[in-house]
Structure formats: C-alpha cells, structure tokens
PDB file of C-alpha atoms in Angstrom:
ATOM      1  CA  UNK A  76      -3.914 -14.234 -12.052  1.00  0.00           C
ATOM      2  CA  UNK A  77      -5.637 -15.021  -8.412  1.00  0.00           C
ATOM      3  CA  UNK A  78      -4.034 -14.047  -5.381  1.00  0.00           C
ATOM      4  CA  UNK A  79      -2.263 -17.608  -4.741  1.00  0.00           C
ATOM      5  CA  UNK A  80       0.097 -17.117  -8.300  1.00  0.00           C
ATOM      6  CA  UNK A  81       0.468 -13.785  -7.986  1.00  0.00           C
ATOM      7  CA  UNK A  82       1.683 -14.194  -4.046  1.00  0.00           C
ATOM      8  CA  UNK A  83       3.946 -17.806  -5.012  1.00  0.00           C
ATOM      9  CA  UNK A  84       5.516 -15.353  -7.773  1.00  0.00           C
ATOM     10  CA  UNK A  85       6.168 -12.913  -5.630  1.00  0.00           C
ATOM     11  CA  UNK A  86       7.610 -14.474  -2.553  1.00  0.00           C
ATOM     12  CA  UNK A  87      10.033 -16.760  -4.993  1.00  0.00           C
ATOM     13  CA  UNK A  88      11.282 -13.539  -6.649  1.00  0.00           C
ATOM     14  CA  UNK A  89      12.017 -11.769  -2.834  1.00  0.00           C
ATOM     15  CA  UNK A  90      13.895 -15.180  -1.921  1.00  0.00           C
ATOM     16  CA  UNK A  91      16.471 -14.872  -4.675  1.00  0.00           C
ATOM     17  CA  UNK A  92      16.484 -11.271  -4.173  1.00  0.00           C
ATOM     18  CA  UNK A  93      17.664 -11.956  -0.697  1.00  0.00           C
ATOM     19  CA  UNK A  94      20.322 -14.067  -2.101  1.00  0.00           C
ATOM     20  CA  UNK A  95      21.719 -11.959  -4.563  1.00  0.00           C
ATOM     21  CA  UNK A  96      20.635  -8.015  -3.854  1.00  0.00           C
ATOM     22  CA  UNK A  97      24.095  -6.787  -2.719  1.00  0.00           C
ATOM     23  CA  UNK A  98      26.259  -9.771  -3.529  1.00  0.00           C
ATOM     24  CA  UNK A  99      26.058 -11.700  -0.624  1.00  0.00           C
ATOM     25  CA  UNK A 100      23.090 -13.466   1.077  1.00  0.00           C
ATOM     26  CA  UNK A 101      21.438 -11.914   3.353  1.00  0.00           C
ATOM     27  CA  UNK A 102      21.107 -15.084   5.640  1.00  0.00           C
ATOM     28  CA  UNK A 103      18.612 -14.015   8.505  1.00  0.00           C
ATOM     29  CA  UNK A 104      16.543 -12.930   6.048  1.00  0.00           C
ATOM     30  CA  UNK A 105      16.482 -15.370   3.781  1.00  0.00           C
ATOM     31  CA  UNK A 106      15.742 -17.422   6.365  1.00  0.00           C
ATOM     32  CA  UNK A 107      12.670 -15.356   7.961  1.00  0.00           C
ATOM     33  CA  UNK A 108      11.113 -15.711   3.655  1.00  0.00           C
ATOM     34  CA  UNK A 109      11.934 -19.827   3.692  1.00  0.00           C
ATOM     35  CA  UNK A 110      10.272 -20.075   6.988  1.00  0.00           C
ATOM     36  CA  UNK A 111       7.400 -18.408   5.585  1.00  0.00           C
ATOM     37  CA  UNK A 112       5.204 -14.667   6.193  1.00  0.00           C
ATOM     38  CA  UNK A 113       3.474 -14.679   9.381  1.00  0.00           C
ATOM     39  CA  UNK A 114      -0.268 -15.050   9.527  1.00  0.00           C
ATOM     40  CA  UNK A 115      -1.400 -11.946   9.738  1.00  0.00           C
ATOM     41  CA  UNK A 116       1.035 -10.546   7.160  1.00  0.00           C
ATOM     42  CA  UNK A 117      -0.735 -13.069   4.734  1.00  0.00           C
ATOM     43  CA  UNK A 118      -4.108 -12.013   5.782  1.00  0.00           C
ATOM     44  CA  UNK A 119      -3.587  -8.590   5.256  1.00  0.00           C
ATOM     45  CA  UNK A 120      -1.620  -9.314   2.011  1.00  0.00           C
ATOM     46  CA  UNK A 121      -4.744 -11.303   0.567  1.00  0.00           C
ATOM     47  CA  UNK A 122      -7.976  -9.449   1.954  1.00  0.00           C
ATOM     48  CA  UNK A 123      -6.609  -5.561   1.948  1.00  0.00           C
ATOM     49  CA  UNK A 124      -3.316  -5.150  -0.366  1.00  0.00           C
ATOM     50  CA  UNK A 125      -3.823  -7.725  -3.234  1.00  0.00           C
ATOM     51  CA  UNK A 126      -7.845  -6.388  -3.899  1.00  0.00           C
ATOM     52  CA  UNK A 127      -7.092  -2.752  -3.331  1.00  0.00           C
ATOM     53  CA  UNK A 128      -3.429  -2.633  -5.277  1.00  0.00           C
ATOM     54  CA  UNK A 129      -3.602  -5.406  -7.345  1.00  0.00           C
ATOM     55  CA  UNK A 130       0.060  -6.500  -7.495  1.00  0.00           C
ATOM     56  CA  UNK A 131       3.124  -6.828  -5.236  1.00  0.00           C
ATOM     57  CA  UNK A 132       5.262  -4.025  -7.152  1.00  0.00           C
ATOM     58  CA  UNK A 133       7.617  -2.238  -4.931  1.00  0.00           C
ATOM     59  CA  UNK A 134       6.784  -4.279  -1.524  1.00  0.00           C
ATOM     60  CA  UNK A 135       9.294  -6.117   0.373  1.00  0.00           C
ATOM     61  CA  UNK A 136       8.494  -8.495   3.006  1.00  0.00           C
ATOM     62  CA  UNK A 137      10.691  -9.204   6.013  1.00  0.00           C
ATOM     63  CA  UNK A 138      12.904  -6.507   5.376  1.00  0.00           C
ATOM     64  CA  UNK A 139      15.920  -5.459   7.268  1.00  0.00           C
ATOM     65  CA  UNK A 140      16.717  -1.971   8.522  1.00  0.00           C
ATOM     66  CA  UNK A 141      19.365  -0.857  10.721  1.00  0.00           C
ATOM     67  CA  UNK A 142      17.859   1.728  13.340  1.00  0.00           C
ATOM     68  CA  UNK A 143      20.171   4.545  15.498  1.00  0.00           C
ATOM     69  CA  UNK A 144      21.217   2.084  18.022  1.00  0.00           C
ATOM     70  CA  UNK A 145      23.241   0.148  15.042  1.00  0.00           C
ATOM     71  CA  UNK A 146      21.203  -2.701  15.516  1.00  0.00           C
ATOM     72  CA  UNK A 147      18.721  -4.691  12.953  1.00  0.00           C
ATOM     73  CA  UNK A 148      14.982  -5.004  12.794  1.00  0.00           C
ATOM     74  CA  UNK A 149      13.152  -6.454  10.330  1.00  0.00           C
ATOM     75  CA  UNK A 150       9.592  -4.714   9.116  1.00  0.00           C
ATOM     76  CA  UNK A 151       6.515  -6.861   8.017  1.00  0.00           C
ATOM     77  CA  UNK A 152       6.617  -5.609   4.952  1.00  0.00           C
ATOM     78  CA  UNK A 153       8.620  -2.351   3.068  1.00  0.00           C
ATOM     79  CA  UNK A 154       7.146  -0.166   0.374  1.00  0.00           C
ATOM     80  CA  UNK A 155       9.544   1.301  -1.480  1.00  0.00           C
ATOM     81  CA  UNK A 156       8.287   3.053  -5.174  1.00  0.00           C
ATOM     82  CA  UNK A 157      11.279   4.672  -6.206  1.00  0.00           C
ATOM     83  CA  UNK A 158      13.565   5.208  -3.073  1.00  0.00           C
ATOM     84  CA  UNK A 159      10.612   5.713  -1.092  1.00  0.00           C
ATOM     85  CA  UNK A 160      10.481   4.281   2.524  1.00  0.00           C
ATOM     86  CA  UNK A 161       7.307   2.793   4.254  1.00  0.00           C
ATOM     87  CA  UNK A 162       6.851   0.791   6.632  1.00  0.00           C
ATOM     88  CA  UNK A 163       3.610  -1.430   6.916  1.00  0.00           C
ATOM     89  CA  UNK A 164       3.322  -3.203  10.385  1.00  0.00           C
ATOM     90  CA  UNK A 165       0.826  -5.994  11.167  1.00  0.00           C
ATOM     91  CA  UNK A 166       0.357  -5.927  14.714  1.00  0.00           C
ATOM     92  CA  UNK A 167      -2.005  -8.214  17.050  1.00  0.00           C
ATOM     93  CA  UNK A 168      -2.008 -11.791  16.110  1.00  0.00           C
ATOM     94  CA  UNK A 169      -0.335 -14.970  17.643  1.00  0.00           C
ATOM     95  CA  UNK A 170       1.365 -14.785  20.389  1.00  0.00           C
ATOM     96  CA  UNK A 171       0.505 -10.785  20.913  1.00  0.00           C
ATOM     97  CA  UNK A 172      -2.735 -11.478  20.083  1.00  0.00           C
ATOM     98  CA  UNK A 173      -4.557 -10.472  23.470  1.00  0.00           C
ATOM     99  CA  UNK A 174      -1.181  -9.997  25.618  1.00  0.00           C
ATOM    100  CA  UNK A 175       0.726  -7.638  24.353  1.00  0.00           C
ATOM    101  CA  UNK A 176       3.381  -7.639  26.899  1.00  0.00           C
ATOM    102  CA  UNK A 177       5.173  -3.763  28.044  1.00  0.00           C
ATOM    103  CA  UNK A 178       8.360  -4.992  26.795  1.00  0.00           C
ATOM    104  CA  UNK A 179       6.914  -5.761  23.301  1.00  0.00           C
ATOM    105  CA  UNK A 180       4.822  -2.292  23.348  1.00  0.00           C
ATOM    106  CA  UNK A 181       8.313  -0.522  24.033  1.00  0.00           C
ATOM    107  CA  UNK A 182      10.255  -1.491  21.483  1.00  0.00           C
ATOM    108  CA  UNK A 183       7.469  -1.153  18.659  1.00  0.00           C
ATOM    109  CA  UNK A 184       7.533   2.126  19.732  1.00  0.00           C
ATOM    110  CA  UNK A 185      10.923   2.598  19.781  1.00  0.00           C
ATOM    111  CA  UNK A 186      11.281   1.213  16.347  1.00  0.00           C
ATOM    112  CA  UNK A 187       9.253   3.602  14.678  1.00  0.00           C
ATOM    113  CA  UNK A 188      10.556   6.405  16.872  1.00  0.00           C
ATOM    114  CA  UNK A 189      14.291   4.937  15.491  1.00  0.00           C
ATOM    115  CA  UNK A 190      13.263   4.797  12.072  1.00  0.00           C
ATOM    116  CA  UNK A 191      11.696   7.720  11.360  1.00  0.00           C
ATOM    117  CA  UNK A 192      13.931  10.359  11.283  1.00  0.00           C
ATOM    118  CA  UNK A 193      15.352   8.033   8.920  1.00  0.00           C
ATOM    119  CA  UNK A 194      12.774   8.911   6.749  1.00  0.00           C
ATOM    120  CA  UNK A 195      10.366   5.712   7.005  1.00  0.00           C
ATOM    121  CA  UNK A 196       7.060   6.162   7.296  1.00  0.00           C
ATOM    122  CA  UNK A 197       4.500   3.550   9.218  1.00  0.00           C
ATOM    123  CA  UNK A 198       0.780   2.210   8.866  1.00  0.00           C
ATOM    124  CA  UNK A 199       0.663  -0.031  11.384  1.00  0.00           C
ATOM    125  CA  UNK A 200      -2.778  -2.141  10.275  1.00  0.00           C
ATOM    126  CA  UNK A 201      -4.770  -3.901  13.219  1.00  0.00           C
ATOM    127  CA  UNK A 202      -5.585  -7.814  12.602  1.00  0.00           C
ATOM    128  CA  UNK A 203      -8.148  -7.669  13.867  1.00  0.00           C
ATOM    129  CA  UNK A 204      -9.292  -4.570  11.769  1.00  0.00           C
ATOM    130  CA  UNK A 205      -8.277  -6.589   8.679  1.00  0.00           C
ATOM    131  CA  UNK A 206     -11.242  -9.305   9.782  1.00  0.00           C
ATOM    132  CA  UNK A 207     -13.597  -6.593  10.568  1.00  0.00           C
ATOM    133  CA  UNK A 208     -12.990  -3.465   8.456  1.00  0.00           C
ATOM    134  CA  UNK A 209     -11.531  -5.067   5.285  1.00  0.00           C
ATOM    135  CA  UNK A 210     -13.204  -2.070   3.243  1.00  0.00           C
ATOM    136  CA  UNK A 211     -11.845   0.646   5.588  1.00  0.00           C
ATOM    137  CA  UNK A 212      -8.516  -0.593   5.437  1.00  0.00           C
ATOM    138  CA  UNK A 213      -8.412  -1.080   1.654  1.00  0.00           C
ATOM    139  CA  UNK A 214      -9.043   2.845   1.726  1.00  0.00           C
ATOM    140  CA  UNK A 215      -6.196   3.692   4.130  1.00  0.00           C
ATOM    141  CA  UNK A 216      -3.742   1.413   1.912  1.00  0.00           C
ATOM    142  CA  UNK A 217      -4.646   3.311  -1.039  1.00  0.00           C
ATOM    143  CA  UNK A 218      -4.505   6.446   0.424  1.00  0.00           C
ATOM    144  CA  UNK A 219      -0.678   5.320   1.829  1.00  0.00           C
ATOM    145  CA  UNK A 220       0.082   4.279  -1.440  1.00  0.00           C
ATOM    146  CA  UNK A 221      -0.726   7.476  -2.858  1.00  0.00           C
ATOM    147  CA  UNK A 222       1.527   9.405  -0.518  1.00  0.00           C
ATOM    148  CA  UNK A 223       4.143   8.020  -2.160  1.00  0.00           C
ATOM    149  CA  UNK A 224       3.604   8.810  -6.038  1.00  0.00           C
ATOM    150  CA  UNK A 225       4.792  11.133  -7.434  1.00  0.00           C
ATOM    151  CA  UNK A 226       3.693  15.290  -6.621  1.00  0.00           C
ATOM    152  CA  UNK A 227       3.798  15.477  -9.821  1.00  0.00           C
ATOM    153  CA  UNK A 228       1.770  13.697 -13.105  1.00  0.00           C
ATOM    154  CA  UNK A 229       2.142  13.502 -16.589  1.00  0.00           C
ATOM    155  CA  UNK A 230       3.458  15.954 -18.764  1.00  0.00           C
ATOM    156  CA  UNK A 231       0.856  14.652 -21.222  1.00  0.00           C
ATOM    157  CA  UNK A 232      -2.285  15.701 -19.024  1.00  0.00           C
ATOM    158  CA  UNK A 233      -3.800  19.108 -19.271  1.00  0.00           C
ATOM    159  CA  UNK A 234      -4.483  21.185 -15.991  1.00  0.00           C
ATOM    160  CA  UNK A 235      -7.481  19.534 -15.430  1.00  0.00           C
ATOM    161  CA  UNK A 236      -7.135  16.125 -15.834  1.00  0.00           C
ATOM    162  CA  UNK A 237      -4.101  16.755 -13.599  1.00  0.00           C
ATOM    163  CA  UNK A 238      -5.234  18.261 -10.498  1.00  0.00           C
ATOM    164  CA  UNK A 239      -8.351  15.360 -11.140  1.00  0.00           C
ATOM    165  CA  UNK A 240      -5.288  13.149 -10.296  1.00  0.00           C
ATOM    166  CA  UNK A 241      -3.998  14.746  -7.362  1.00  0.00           C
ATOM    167  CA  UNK A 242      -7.654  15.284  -6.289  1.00  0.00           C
ATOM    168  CA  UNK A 243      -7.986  11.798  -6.139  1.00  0.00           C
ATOM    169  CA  UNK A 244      -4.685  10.831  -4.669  1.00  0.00           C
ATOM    170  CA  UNK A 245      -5.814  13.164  -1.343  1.00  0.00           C
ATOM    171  CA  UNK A 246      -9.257  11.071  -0.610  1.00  0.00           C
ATOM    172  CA  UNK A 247      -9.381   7.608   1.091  1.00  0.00           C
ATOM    173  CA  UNK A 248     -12.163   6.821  -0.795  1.00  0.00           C
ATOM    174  CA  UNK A 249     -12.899   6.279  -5.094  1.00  0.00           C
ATOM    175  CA  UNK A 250     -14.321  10.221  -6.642  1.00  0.00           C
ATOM    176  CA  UNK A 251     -17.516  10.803  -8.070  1.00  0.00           C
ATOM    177  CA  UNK A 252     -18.284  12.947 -11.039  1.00  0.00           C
ATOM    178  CA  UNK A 253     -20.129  15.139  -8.880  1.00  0.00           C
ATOM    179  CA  UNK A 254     -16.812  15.791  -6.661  1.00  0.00           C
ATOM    180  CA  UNK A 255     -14.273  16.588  -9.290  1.00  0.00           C
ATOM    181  CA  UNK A 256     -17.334  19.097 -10.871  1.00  0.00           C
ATOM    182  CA  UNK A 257     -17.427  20.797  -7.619  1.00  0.00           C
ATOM    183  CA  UNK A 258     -13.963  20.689  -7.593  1.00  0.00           C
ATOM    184  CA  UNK A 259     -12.791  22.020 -10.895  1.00  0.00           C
ATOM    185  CA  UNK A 260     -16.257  24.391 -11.651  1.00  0.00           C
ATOM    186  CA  UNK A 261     -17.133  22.793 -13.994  1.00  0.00           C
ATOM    187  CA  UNK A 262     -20.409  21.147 -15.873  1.00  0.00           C
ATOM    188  CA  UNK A 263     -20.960  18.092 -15.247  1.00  0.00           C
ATOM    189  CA  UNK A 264     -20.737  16.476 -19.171  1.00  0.00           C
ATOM    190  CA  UNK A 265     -17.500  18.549 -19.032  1.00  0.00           C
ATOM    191  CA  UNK A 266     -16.237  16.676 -15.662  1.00  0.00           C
ATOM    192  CA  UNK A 267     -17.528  13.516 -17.583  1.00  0.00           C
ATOM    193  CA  UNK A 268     -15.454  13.419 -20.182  1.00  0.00           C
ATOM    194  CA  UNK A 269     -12.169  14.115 -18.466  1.00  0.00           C
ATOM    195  CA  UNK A 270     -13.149  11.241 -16.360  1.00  0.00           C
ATOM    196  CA  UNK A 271     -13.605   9.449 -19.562  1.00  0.00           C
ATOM    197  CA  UNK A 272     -10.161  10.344 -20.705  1.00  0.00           C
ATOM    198  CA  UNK A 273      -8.139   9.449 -17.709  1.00  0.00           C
ATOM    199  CA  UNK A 274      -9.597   6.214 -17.519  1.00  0.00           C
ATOM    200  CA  UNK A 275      -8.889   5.763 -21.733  1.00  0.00           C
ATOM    201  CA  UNK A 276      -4.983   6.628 -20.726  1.00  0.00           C
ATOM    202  CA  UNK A 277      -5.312   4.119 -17.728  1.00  0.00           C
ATOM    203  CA  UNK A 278      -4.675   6.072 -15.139  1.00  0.00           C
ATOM    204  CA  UNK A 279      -8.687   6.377 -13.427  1.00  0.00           C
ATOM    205  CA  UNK A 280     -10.759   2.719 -13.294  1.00  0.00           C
ATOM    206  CA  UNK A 281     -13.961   2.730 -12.626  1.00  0.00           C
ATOM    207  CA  UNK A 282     -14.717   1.432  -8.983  1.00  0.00           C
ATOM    208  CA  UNK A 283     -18.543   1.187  -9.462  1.00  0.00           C
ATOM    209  CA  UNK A 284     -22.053   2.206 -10.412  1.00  0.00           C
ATOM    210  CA  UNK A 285     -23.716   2.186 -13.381  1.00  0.00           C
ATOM    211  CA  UNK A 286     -24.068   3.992 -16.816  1.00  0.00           C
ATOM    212  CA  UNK A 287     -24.104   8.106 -15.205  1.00  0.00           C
ATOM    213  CA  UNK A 288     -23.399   6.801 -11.637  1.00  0.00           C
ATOM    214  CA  UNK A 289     -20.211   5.722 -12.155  1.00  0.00           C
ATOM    215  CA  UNK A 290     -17.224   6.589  -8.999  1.00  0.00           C
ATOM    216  CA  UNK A 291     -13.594   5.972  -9.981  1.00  0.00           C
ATOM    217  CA  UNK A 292     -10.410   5.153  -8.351  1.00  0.00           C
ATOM    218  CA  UNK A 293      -6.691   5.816  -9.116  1.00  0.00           C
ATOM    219  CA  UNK A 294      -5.050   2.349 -11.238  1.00  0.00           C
ATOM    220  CA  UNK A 295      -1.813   2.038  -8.774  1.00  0.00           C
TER     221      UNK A 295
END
C-alpha cells in the first residue's frame, strides 16, 4: 500500500483510539489528530519512518504524557513496542523554524529532562536534516527502533543466526556478508547461508547489491 493509505489508515485508527482508549475521550487530543499532524511530523513520517520501517505499528502521534510538575505535554509522536517508551521529536519548522525563541529552548529541555527519569527515551530529528540527510536519518530511526526489541531472539535460531541478529540490531547501517564472517569466524559460504536462512524465516531482507554482493537489513 503507498504511504498516503497506509498514513489515512493509520491516523483514522489513532482518532478512535483517542476516543475510546480508557473509556473516555481524550478531548485535547483528539482534537490536536482532527486538526491534523504538523508539517514536519508528516515529512518525517513519509521520507524517513514509512521507507525505513515500513508501517505505523506501535507509533502514536500527538500523545499525552504527564511530566513531574503534574502537568501535560504532548510528544510528536510515541513509540511504544510492548510497554516501551520513546519519544520522537520533530523540531525546527514553522514558526521555530529560524527563531527559536529561549523560552521555547527551555522548556524542550525541560521536557525531556521531566520525562526521562520516567523512562522515555528521545530522538529529537532536525527538519531540516529530514530534507537534507533523508538516508542518514533512516539509519538513526532504525537503529532507535532496534533499541527497543527485544535483548533477546527466537528460541528457534541457533547461536549463530542469533548473535547475526543482535549484530545487526547494534549498526546504523544494513550488514554485509563480509561483517557477520568477521564477526562470527567464519567462511564466508558458511556466513552465506545463515544469511540465507534468516532472510527465508523473515527476519533479514536484503537491502541491496547483487547476486554475492548482497547487504541486508533487519525486517522491523
């Protein structure tokens, strides 16, 4: 599905989840997902999460937190696989664009310094770095991602094609055969067909290259 189903799909299903998560509706909320995701959330939701991730699983936009002060801020967007918390942040576009103001600076500061003891953790992504370093930022989202899988993997993988998994879940970047051989010590048909394997039980895709030059990249 392109990026304009997926996202309509997506933002329909967080708008009834506002109005029926914990019984009542969540009004400001709601109203913050009617009125629409900012600019540069959508940006960053269409050039760096939806080509890197591939879905929407597990992210909330708009989404409210109470910090220490028993007040409420809202994040750009929430990641939360499995009780997990972070925090993705969007920061310089519109009216902060080029005048970020002290009194704006302070309290983005002081929400994250709120928050995480609270056990959120933040990647606060550039605009302008999503219009210039699209690729970079892909990596970093994958890599933040991965921080919040599991430490552990399948029960059905053997030593090897496990620690090719956490391997891979440390690097900001797809693996190449020649990596994981290093790696592991071992030859390089060996290294091959584990590769093989873990992209047979989905898990690896290949990212690119052809026939023996292949790199591959965690399916999230």
């Amino acid at each position: 599905m392109s990026f304009e189903q997926k996202y309509n799909e997506w933002i329909q299903a967080m708008i009834e989840h506002a109005r029926t998560s914990t019984g009542t509706v969540n009004h400001r909320r709601l109203e913050l997902l009617e009125k629409g995701l900012g600019h540069g959330t959508i940006a960053f939701l269409r050039y760096i999460w939806f080509p890197a991730i591939g879905n929407f699983n597990h992210l909330y936009p708009e989404w409210e937190v109470r910090d220490f002060n028993n007040g409420y801020r809202y994040l750009d967007l929430a990641y939360m696989p499995g009780g997990a918390k972070g925090g993705i942040e969007i920061q310089g576009f519109g009216s902060h664009a080029r005048d970020l103001d002290v009194r704006r600076f302070k309290d983005l500061c002081m929400r994250h310094s709120l928050l995480t003891p609270d056990g959120w953790t933040f990647m606060p992504i550039a605009y302008l770095s999503i219009q210039e370093d699209p690729k970079q930022c892909q990596q970093l989202i994958l890599s933040f991602v991965g921080k919040f899988l599991s430490a552990d993997v399948s029960a059905g993988l053997n030593w090897a094609e496990s620690e090719v998994v956490r391997f891979a879940r440390r690097l900001l970047r797809p693996i190449t055969p020649m990596e994981i051989a290093e790696h592991l010590r071992l030859s390089d048909r060996h290294t091959r067909r584990i590769l093989h394997q873990l992209v047979e039980k989905q898990i690896l895709i290949v990212e690119g290259g052809r026939q023996r030059y292949r790199t591959y990249q965690l399916r999230l």
